[in-house]
Structure formats: structure tokens, C-alpha cells
Amino acid sequence: GENVEQHPSTLSVQEGDSAVIKCTYSDSASNYFPWYKQELGKRPQLIIDIRSNVGEKKDQRIAVTLNKTAKHFSLHITETQPEDSAVYFCAATPGKLIFGTGTRLQVFP
Amino acid sequence: GAVVSQHPSRVICKSGTSVKIECRSLDFQATTMFWYRQFPKKSLMLMATSNEGSKATYEQGVEKDKFLINHASLTLSTLTVTSAHPEDSSFYICSASGGATTDTQYFGPGTRLTVL
């Protein structure tokens, strides 16, 4: 079955800096890769996703890249703000979502 | 669009009782709903996948008789934790897919279950 690894587990950045979170997956059949942001006690919120026929996708300060050959995908957040502080989860799926272990991002003013 | 509600948001019950959690897709028909469990500071663990009108598919290690799932309509799925025990205390979250992009999952707000 699919296995998703996520790094780092914690990430602290200064406001305005960039943050990068990386994930690897094992199942070459996975074709959909969403990223979720979860604040404490709240539901995971979809922030961006990418499908296997695309190498990169950008939405304002957030971008995701996918390397199918290497089976890894990354989340890039530019110009970070304190409100970006949360836990971020990557996931991969053909069919059902398999989540990474999460990255706790702290953005310091 | 793609709003998922979940009730109750919090429930406290005595050991041995059963608890039902409802998950509803409010503005789309959810062909598939998923139930997850999340421990503090941990990732989401998929418990089961349910399709409307058919039996749920449970993940390995999840007891079918313990966690009863019903997906009676395209907008409602229920999870019943039977004979709950303190170790069942957790954050339970549902998600639904079937909106404009069929593989995108939208999550409910979660239910925090505490079993005394």
C-alpha cells in the first residue's frame, strides 16, 4: 500500500521568510496530491492540490511541485505570515488519502 | 461550496454506552465518505471508507463491530462507536468527496469524544 513520509516535523521561520515542506510517496499509481492546513482543534482545510499530469501549481503565496520520477512533492510558502502558523499535512492517493505525519509550522513576527 | 458538517462537536459519555456521530454534505452529493481518527499531535488515520448504499470498507486493525458505519444517503453518513471505552476517546473526523472534483475530500469540523 501507499506510504507517505513528510519532513520536517517542525519548522520555525521568521515572518517574511519562505517555508518548504517535503513529502515522498511509495505507490507510483498515486495520482492526486493535496495539502491540508490544520489549526489546533479544527478541521483540515485544503490549501492546494496537484495532479500527476502537472509538475507545478501556484496559488498566490503557495506553490506545490511534483516530481513523479523521484516520487516526491513539496509545498512552498513565500512571504510567511504569523497566520500561516499551523500543522500542514501532505497526502497521496489513488482512491483513498494516505496522510503524511504532519509539519508544525511556526512563523515568528 | 463543498461544505461538510458533523455533529455533535463534542460528546462525553460513560464507559459501555454507544455514541453516534453524523456527517453531512450540505451542498453536494457525497458519493464517498471517509472516517478518520486523530490522536493529539498526530496525523489522520483512515478508519473506513463508505459508499452510499453499500457496506463500508474498513482499514486493517479497525473493528467493524466496534465502529458501525452507515451511509444511507448521498448526504449523510453515521459512525456509531459501540460499547465505548476510555481508549476510544479521540478526535473523529469525517470527509466527503463527490463534488466538482471527485477525488477532492472536504472535511467536517470533527467530533471530540471523551469516554469516562
Short mmCIF file of N, CA and C in Angstrom, two decimals, chain A residues 1-97:
data_model
loop_
_atom_site.label_atom_id
_atom_site.label_comp_id
_atom_site.label_asym_id
_atom_site.label_seq_id
_atom_site.Cartn_x
_atom_site.Cartn_y
_atom_site.Cartn_z
N GLY A 1 0.82 -1.20 0.00
CA GLY A 1 0.00 0.00 0.00
C GLY A 1 0.85 1.25 0.00
N GLU A 2 0.17 2.38 -0.10
CA GLU A 2 0.88 3.66 -0.15
C GLU A 2 1.46 4.02 1.21
N ASN A 3 2.63 4.64 1.17
CA ASN A 3 3.28 5.15 2.37
C ASN A 3 3.79 6.56 2.08
N VAL A 4 3.45 7.50 2.92
CA VAL A 4 3.84 8.89 2.70
C VAL A 4 4.70 9.36 3.86
N GLU A 5 5.87 9.86 3.54
CA GLU A 5 6.76 10.41 4.54
C GLU A 5 6.85 11.92 4.37
N GLN A 6 6.91 12.62 5.50
CA GLN A 6 6.87 14.09 5.47
C GLN A 6 7.97 14.65 6.36
N HIS A 7 8.64 15.69 5.85
CA HIS A 7 9.73 16.33 6.60
C HIS A 7 9.74 17.82 6.32
N PRO A 8 10.11 18.65 7.29
CA PRO A 8 10.46 18.28 8.67
C PRO A 8 9.21 18.12 9.52
N SER A 9 9.36 17.67 10.74
CA SER A 9 8.21 17.55 11.63
C SER A 9 7.86 18.90 12.26
N THR A 10 8.87 19.73 12.45
CA THR A 10 8.63 21.10 12.93
C THR A 10 9.49 22.05 12.10
N LEU A 11 8.97 23.25 11.93
CA LEU A 11 9.66 24.26 11.13
C LEU A 11 9.36 25.63 11.69
N SER A 12 10.39 26.35 12.05
CA SER A 12 10.22 27.70 12.59
C SER A 12 10.88 28.68 11.64
N VAL A 13 10.15 29.71 11.25
CA VAL A 13 10.68 30.72 10.34
C VAL A 13 10.30 32.11 10.84
N GLN A 14 11.06 33.08 10.36
CA GLN A 14 10.75 34.47 10.68
C GLN A 14 9.72 34.98 9.67
N GLU A 15 8.86 35.83 10.15
CA GLU A 15 7.86 36.41 9.25
C GLU A 15 8.54 37.00 8.02
N GLY A 16 7.97 36.68 6.84
CA GLY A 16 8.53 37.18 5.59
C GLY A 16 9.44 36.18 4.90
N ASP A 17 9.95 35.21 5.67
CA ASP A 17 10.80 34.18 5.05
C ASP A 17 9.94 33.15 4.34
N SER A 18 10.60 32.27 3.60
CA SER A 18 9.91 31.18 2.92
C SER A 18 9.96 29.91 3.76
N ALA A 19 8.99 29.05 3.54
CA ALA A 19 8.95 27.74 4.22
C ALA A 19 8.74 26.66 3.17
N VAL A 20 9.45 25.56 3.33
CA VAL A 20 9.34 24.45 2.38
C VAL A 20 9.13 23.16 3.17
N ILE A 21 8.12 22.42 2.77
CA ILE A 21 7.82 21.13 3.39
C ILE A 21 7.86 20.07 2.29
N LYS A 22 8.51 18.95 2.59
CA LYS A 22 8.72 17.93 1.56
C LYS A 22 8.05 16.61 1.94
N CYS A 23 7.53 15.94 0.93
CA CYS A 23 6.91 14.64 1.12
C CYS A 23 7.37 13.67 0.05
N THR A 24 7.48 12.42 0.42
CA THR A 24 7.76 11.37 -0.55
C THR A 24 6.66 10.33 -0.45
N TYR A 25 6.39 9.66 -1.56
CA TYR A 25 5.38 8.62 -1.56
C TYR A 25 5.95 7.37 -2.23
N SER A 26 5.28 6.25 -2.01
CA SER A 26 5.85 4.99 -2.48
C SER A 26 5.11 4.38 -3.66
N ASP A 27 3.81 4.65 -3.78
CA ASP A 27 3.00 3.98 -4.79
C ASP A 27 2.97 4.81 -6.08
N SER A 28 3.56 4.28 -7.12
CA SER A 28 3.63 5.01 -8.38
C SER A 28 2.24 5.22 -9.01
N ALA A 29 1.24 4.49 -8.51
CA ALA A 29 -0.13 4.67 -9.02
C ALA A 29 -0.81 5.89 -8.42
N SER A 30 -0.25 6.47 -7.37
CA SER A 30 -0.85 7.68 -6.78
C SER A 30 -0.86 8.79 -7.82
N ASN A 31 -2.00 9.48 -7.91
CA ASN A 31 -2.15 10.47 -8.96
C ASN A 31 -2.72 11.79 -8.49
N TYR A 32 -2.93 11.92 -7.19
CA TYR A 32 -3.52 13.14 -6.66
C TYR A 32 -2.85 13.45 -5.33
N PHE A 33 -2.40 14.70 -5.18
CA PHE A 33 -1.57 15.05 -4.01
C PHE A 33 -2.07 16.38 -3.41
N PRO A 34 -2.93 16.30 -2.41
CA PRO A 34 -3.42 17.52 -1.77
C PRO A 34 -2.58 17.89 -0.56
N TRP A 35 -2.65 19.15 -0.20
CA TRP A 35 -2.04 19.65 1.02
C TRP A 35 -3.13 20.27 1.89
N TYR A 36 -3.09 19.93 3.18
CA TYR A 36 -4.08 20.44 4.11
C TYR A 36 -3.40 21.23 5.22
N LYS A 37 -4.10 22.26 5.68
CA LYS A 37 -3.65 23.06 6.82
C LYS A 37 -4.63 22.81 7.96
N GLN A 38 -4.11 22.50 9.13
CA GLN A 38 -4.98 22.24 10.27
C GLN A 38 -4.56 23.07 11.47
N GLU A 39 -5.45 23.91 11.91
CA GLU A 39 -5.22 24.67 13.13
C GLU A 39 -5.71 23.84 14.31
N LEU A 40 -5.22 24.17 15.48
CA LEU A 40 -5.48 23.36 16.67
C LEU A 40 -6.98 23.17 16.91
N GLY A 41 -7.41 21.92 16.98
CA GLY A 41 -8.81 21.61 17.26
C GLY A 41 -9.77 21.85 16.11
N LYS A 42 -9.22 22.18 14.94
CA LYS A 42 -10.08 22.48 13.79
C LYS A 42 -9.96 21.40 12.71
N ARG A 43 -10.81 21.53 11.71
CA ARG A 43 -10.77 20.58 10.60
C ARG A 43 -9.60 20.87 9.68
N PRO A 44 -9.10 19.86 8.98
CA PRO A 44 -8.09 20.11 7.94
C PRO A 44 -8.73 20.89 6.79
N GLN A 45 -8.03 21.91 6.33
CA GLN A 45 -8.51 22.74 5.23
C GLN A 45 -7.62 22.53 4.03
N LEU A 46 -8.22 22.21 2.90
CA LEU A 46 -7.45 22.04 1.67
C LEU A 46 -6.89 23.39 1.24
N ILE A 47 -5.58 23.47 1.05
CA ILE A 47 -4.98 24.75 0.64
C ILE A 47 -4.50 24.72 -0.80
N ILE A 48 -4.10 23.57 -1.28
CA ILE A 48 -3.67 23.44 -2.66
C ILE A 48 -3.55 21.96 -2.99
N ASP A 49 -3.71 21.62 -4.23
CA ASP A 49 -3.53 20.23 -4.64
C ASP A 49 -2.91 20.19 -6.03
N ILE A 50 -2.38 19.03 -6.36
CA ILE A 50 -1.76 18.87 -7.67
C ILE A 50 -2.03 17.46 -8.16
N ARG A 51 -2.20 17.34 -9.46
CA ARG A 51 -2.43 16.03 -10.04
C ARG A 51 -1.19 15.60 -10.81
N SER A 52 -1.12 14.31 -11.11
CA SER A 52 0.13 13.74 -11.62
C SER A 52 0.47 14.19 -13.03
N ASN A 53 -0.45 14.84 -13.71
CA ASN A 53 -0.15 15.30 -15.05
C ASN A 53 0.41 16.73 -15.06
N VAL A 54 0.65 17.26 -13.86
CA VAL A 54 1.14 18.63 -13.72
C VAL A 54 2.40 18.61 -12.85
N GLY A 55 3.38 19.44 -13.18
CA GLY A 55 4.62 19.46 -12.41
C GLY A 55 4.65 20.53 -11.33
N GLU A 56 3.87 21.59 -11.52
CA GLU A 56 3.90 22.68 -10.57
C GLU A 56 2.58 23.43 -10.61
N LYS A 57 2.18 23.92 -9.44
CA LYS A 57 0.95 24.70 -9.36
C LYS A 57 1.14 25.79 -8.32
N LYS A 58 0.62 26.98 -8.62
CA LYS A 58 0.83 28.10 -7.71
C LYS A 58 -0.49 28.80 -7.44
N ASP A 59 -0.66 29.23 -6.19
CA ASP A 59 -1.84 30.00 -5.82
C ASP A 59 -1.38 31.07 -4.84
N GLN A 60 -1.15 32.26 -5.36
CA GLN A 60 -0.68 33.41 -4.57
C GLN A 60 0.63 33.05 -3.87
N ARG A 61 0.66 32.98 -2.55
CA ARG A 61 1.92 32.73 -1.84
C ARG A 61 2.25 31.24 -1.69
N ILE A 62 1.37 30.40 -2.18
CA ILE A 62 1.54 28.96 -2.00
C ILE A 62 1.81 28.30 -3.35
N ALA A 63 2.75 27.38 -3.36
CA ALA A 63 3.04 26.63 -4.58
C ALA A 63 3.34 25.18 -4.20
N VAL A 64 3.05 24.29 -5.11
CA VAL A 64 3.37 22.88 -4.92
C VAL A 64 4.09 22.39 -6.17
N THR A 65 5.12 21.58 -5.95
CA THR A 65 5.84 20.97 -7.06
C THR A 65 5.76 19.46 -6.92
N LEU A 66 5.77 18.78 -8.03
CA LEU A 66 5.68 17.33 -8.06
C LEU A 66 6.74 16.75 -8.97
N ASN A 67 7.49 15.79 -8.46
CA ASN A 67 8.47 15.06 -9.27
C ASN A 67 8.05 13.59 -9.26
N LYS A 68 7.38 13.18 -10.32
CA LYS A 68 6.85 11.81 -10.37
C LYS A 68 7.96 10.77 -10.42
N THR A 69 9.04 11.10 -11.09
CA THR A 69 10.14 10.14 -11.23
C THR A 69 10.73 9.81 -9.86
N ALA A 70 10.94 10.85 -9.08
CA ALA A 70 11.54 10.67 -7.76
C ALA A 70 10.48 10.38 -6.69
N LYS A 71 9.23 10.48 -7.05
CA LYS A 71 8.11 10.27 -6.12
C LYS A 71 8.20 11.21 -4.93
N HIS A 72 8.37 12.49 -5.22
CA HIS A 72 8.29 13.44 -4.13
C HIS A 72 7.60 14.72 -4.58
N PHE A 73 6.98 15.38 -3.60
CA PHE A 73 6.28 16.63 -3.86
C PHE A 73 6.51 17.57 -2.68
N SER A 74 6.47 18.83 -2.95
CA SER A 74 6.83 19.82 -1.93
C SER A 74 5.84 20.98 -1.91
N LEU A 75 5.68 21.53 -0.72
CA LEU A 75 4.86 22.73 -0.52
C LEU A 75 5.80 23.90 -0.25
N HIS A 76 5.58 24.99 -0.95
CA HIS A 76 6.39 26.19 -0.76
C HIS A 76 5.47 27.33 -0.35
N ILE A 77 5.79 27.96 0.76
CA ILE A 77 5.03 29.14 1.20
C ILE A 77 6.01 30.31 1.23
N THR A 78 5.70 31.34 0.47
CA THR A 78 6.57 32.52 0.43
C THR A 78 5.96 33.63 1.29
N GLU A 79 6.80 34.56 1.68
CA GLU A 79 6.37 35.73 2.47
C GLU A 79 5.47 35.29 3.63
N THR A 80 5.98 34.39 4.43
CA THR A 80 5.17 33.82 5.51
C THR A 80 4.66 34.88 6.47
N GLN A 81 3.49 34.59 7.02
CA GLN A 81 2.84 35.48 7.98
C GLN A 81 2.49 34.69 9.23
N PRO A 82 2.34 35.35 10.36
CA PRO A 82 2.01 34.61 11.61
C PRO A 82 0.77 33.73 11.46
N GLU A 83 -0.19 34.16 10.67
CA GLU A 83 -1.40 33.36 10.49
C GLU A 83 -1.18 32.09 9.66
N ASP A 84 0.01 31.94 9.10
CA ASP A 84 0.36 30.69 8.42
C ASP A 84 0.72 29.61 9.43
N SER A 85 0.91 29.98 10.69
CA SER A 85 1.27 29.01 11.72
C SER A 85 0.15 27.98 11.88
N ALA A 86 0.50 26.71 11.75
CA ALA A 86 -0.48 25.62 11.81
C ALA A 86 0.28 24.33 11.57
N VAL A 87 -0.46 23.23 11.53
CA VAL A 87 0.12 21.95 11.13
C VAL A 87 -0.29 21.69 9.68
N TYR A 88 0.66 21.35 8.87
CA TYR A 88 0.41 21.08 7.46
C TYR A 88 0.60 19.59 7.18
N PHE A 89 -0.36 19.02 6.47
CA PHE A 89 -0.30 17.62 6.10
C PHE A 89 -0.28 17.48 4.58
N CYS A 90 0.62 16.64 4.09
CA CYS A 90 0.55 16.25 2.69
C CYS A 90 -0.21 14.92 2.63
N ALA A 91 -0.68 14.57 1.46
CA ALA A 91 -1.37 13.30 1.28
C ALA A 91 -1.19 12.85 -0.16
N ALA A 92 -1.34 11.56 -0.35
CA ALA A 92 -1.27 10.99 -1.69
C ALA A 92 -2.39 9.98 -1.84
N THR A 93 -2.87 9.84 -3.03
CA THR A 93 -3.96 8.88 -3.23
C THR A 93 -4.05 8.38 -4.64
N PRO A 94 -4.14 7.04 -4.74
CA PRO A 94 -5.07 6.62 -5.77
C PRO A 94 -6.29 6.06 -5.07
N GLY A 95 -7.31 6.84 -4.84
CA GLY A 95 -8.52 6.28 -4.23
C GLY A 95 -8.78 6.77 -2.83
N LYS A 96 -7.89 6.44 -1.91
CA LYS A 96 -8.06 6.90 -0.54
C LYS A 96 -6.83 7.70 -0.13
N LEU A 97 -7.06 8.70 0.71
CA LEU A 97 -5.96 9.57 1.11
C LEU A 97 -5.08 8.90 2.15
#
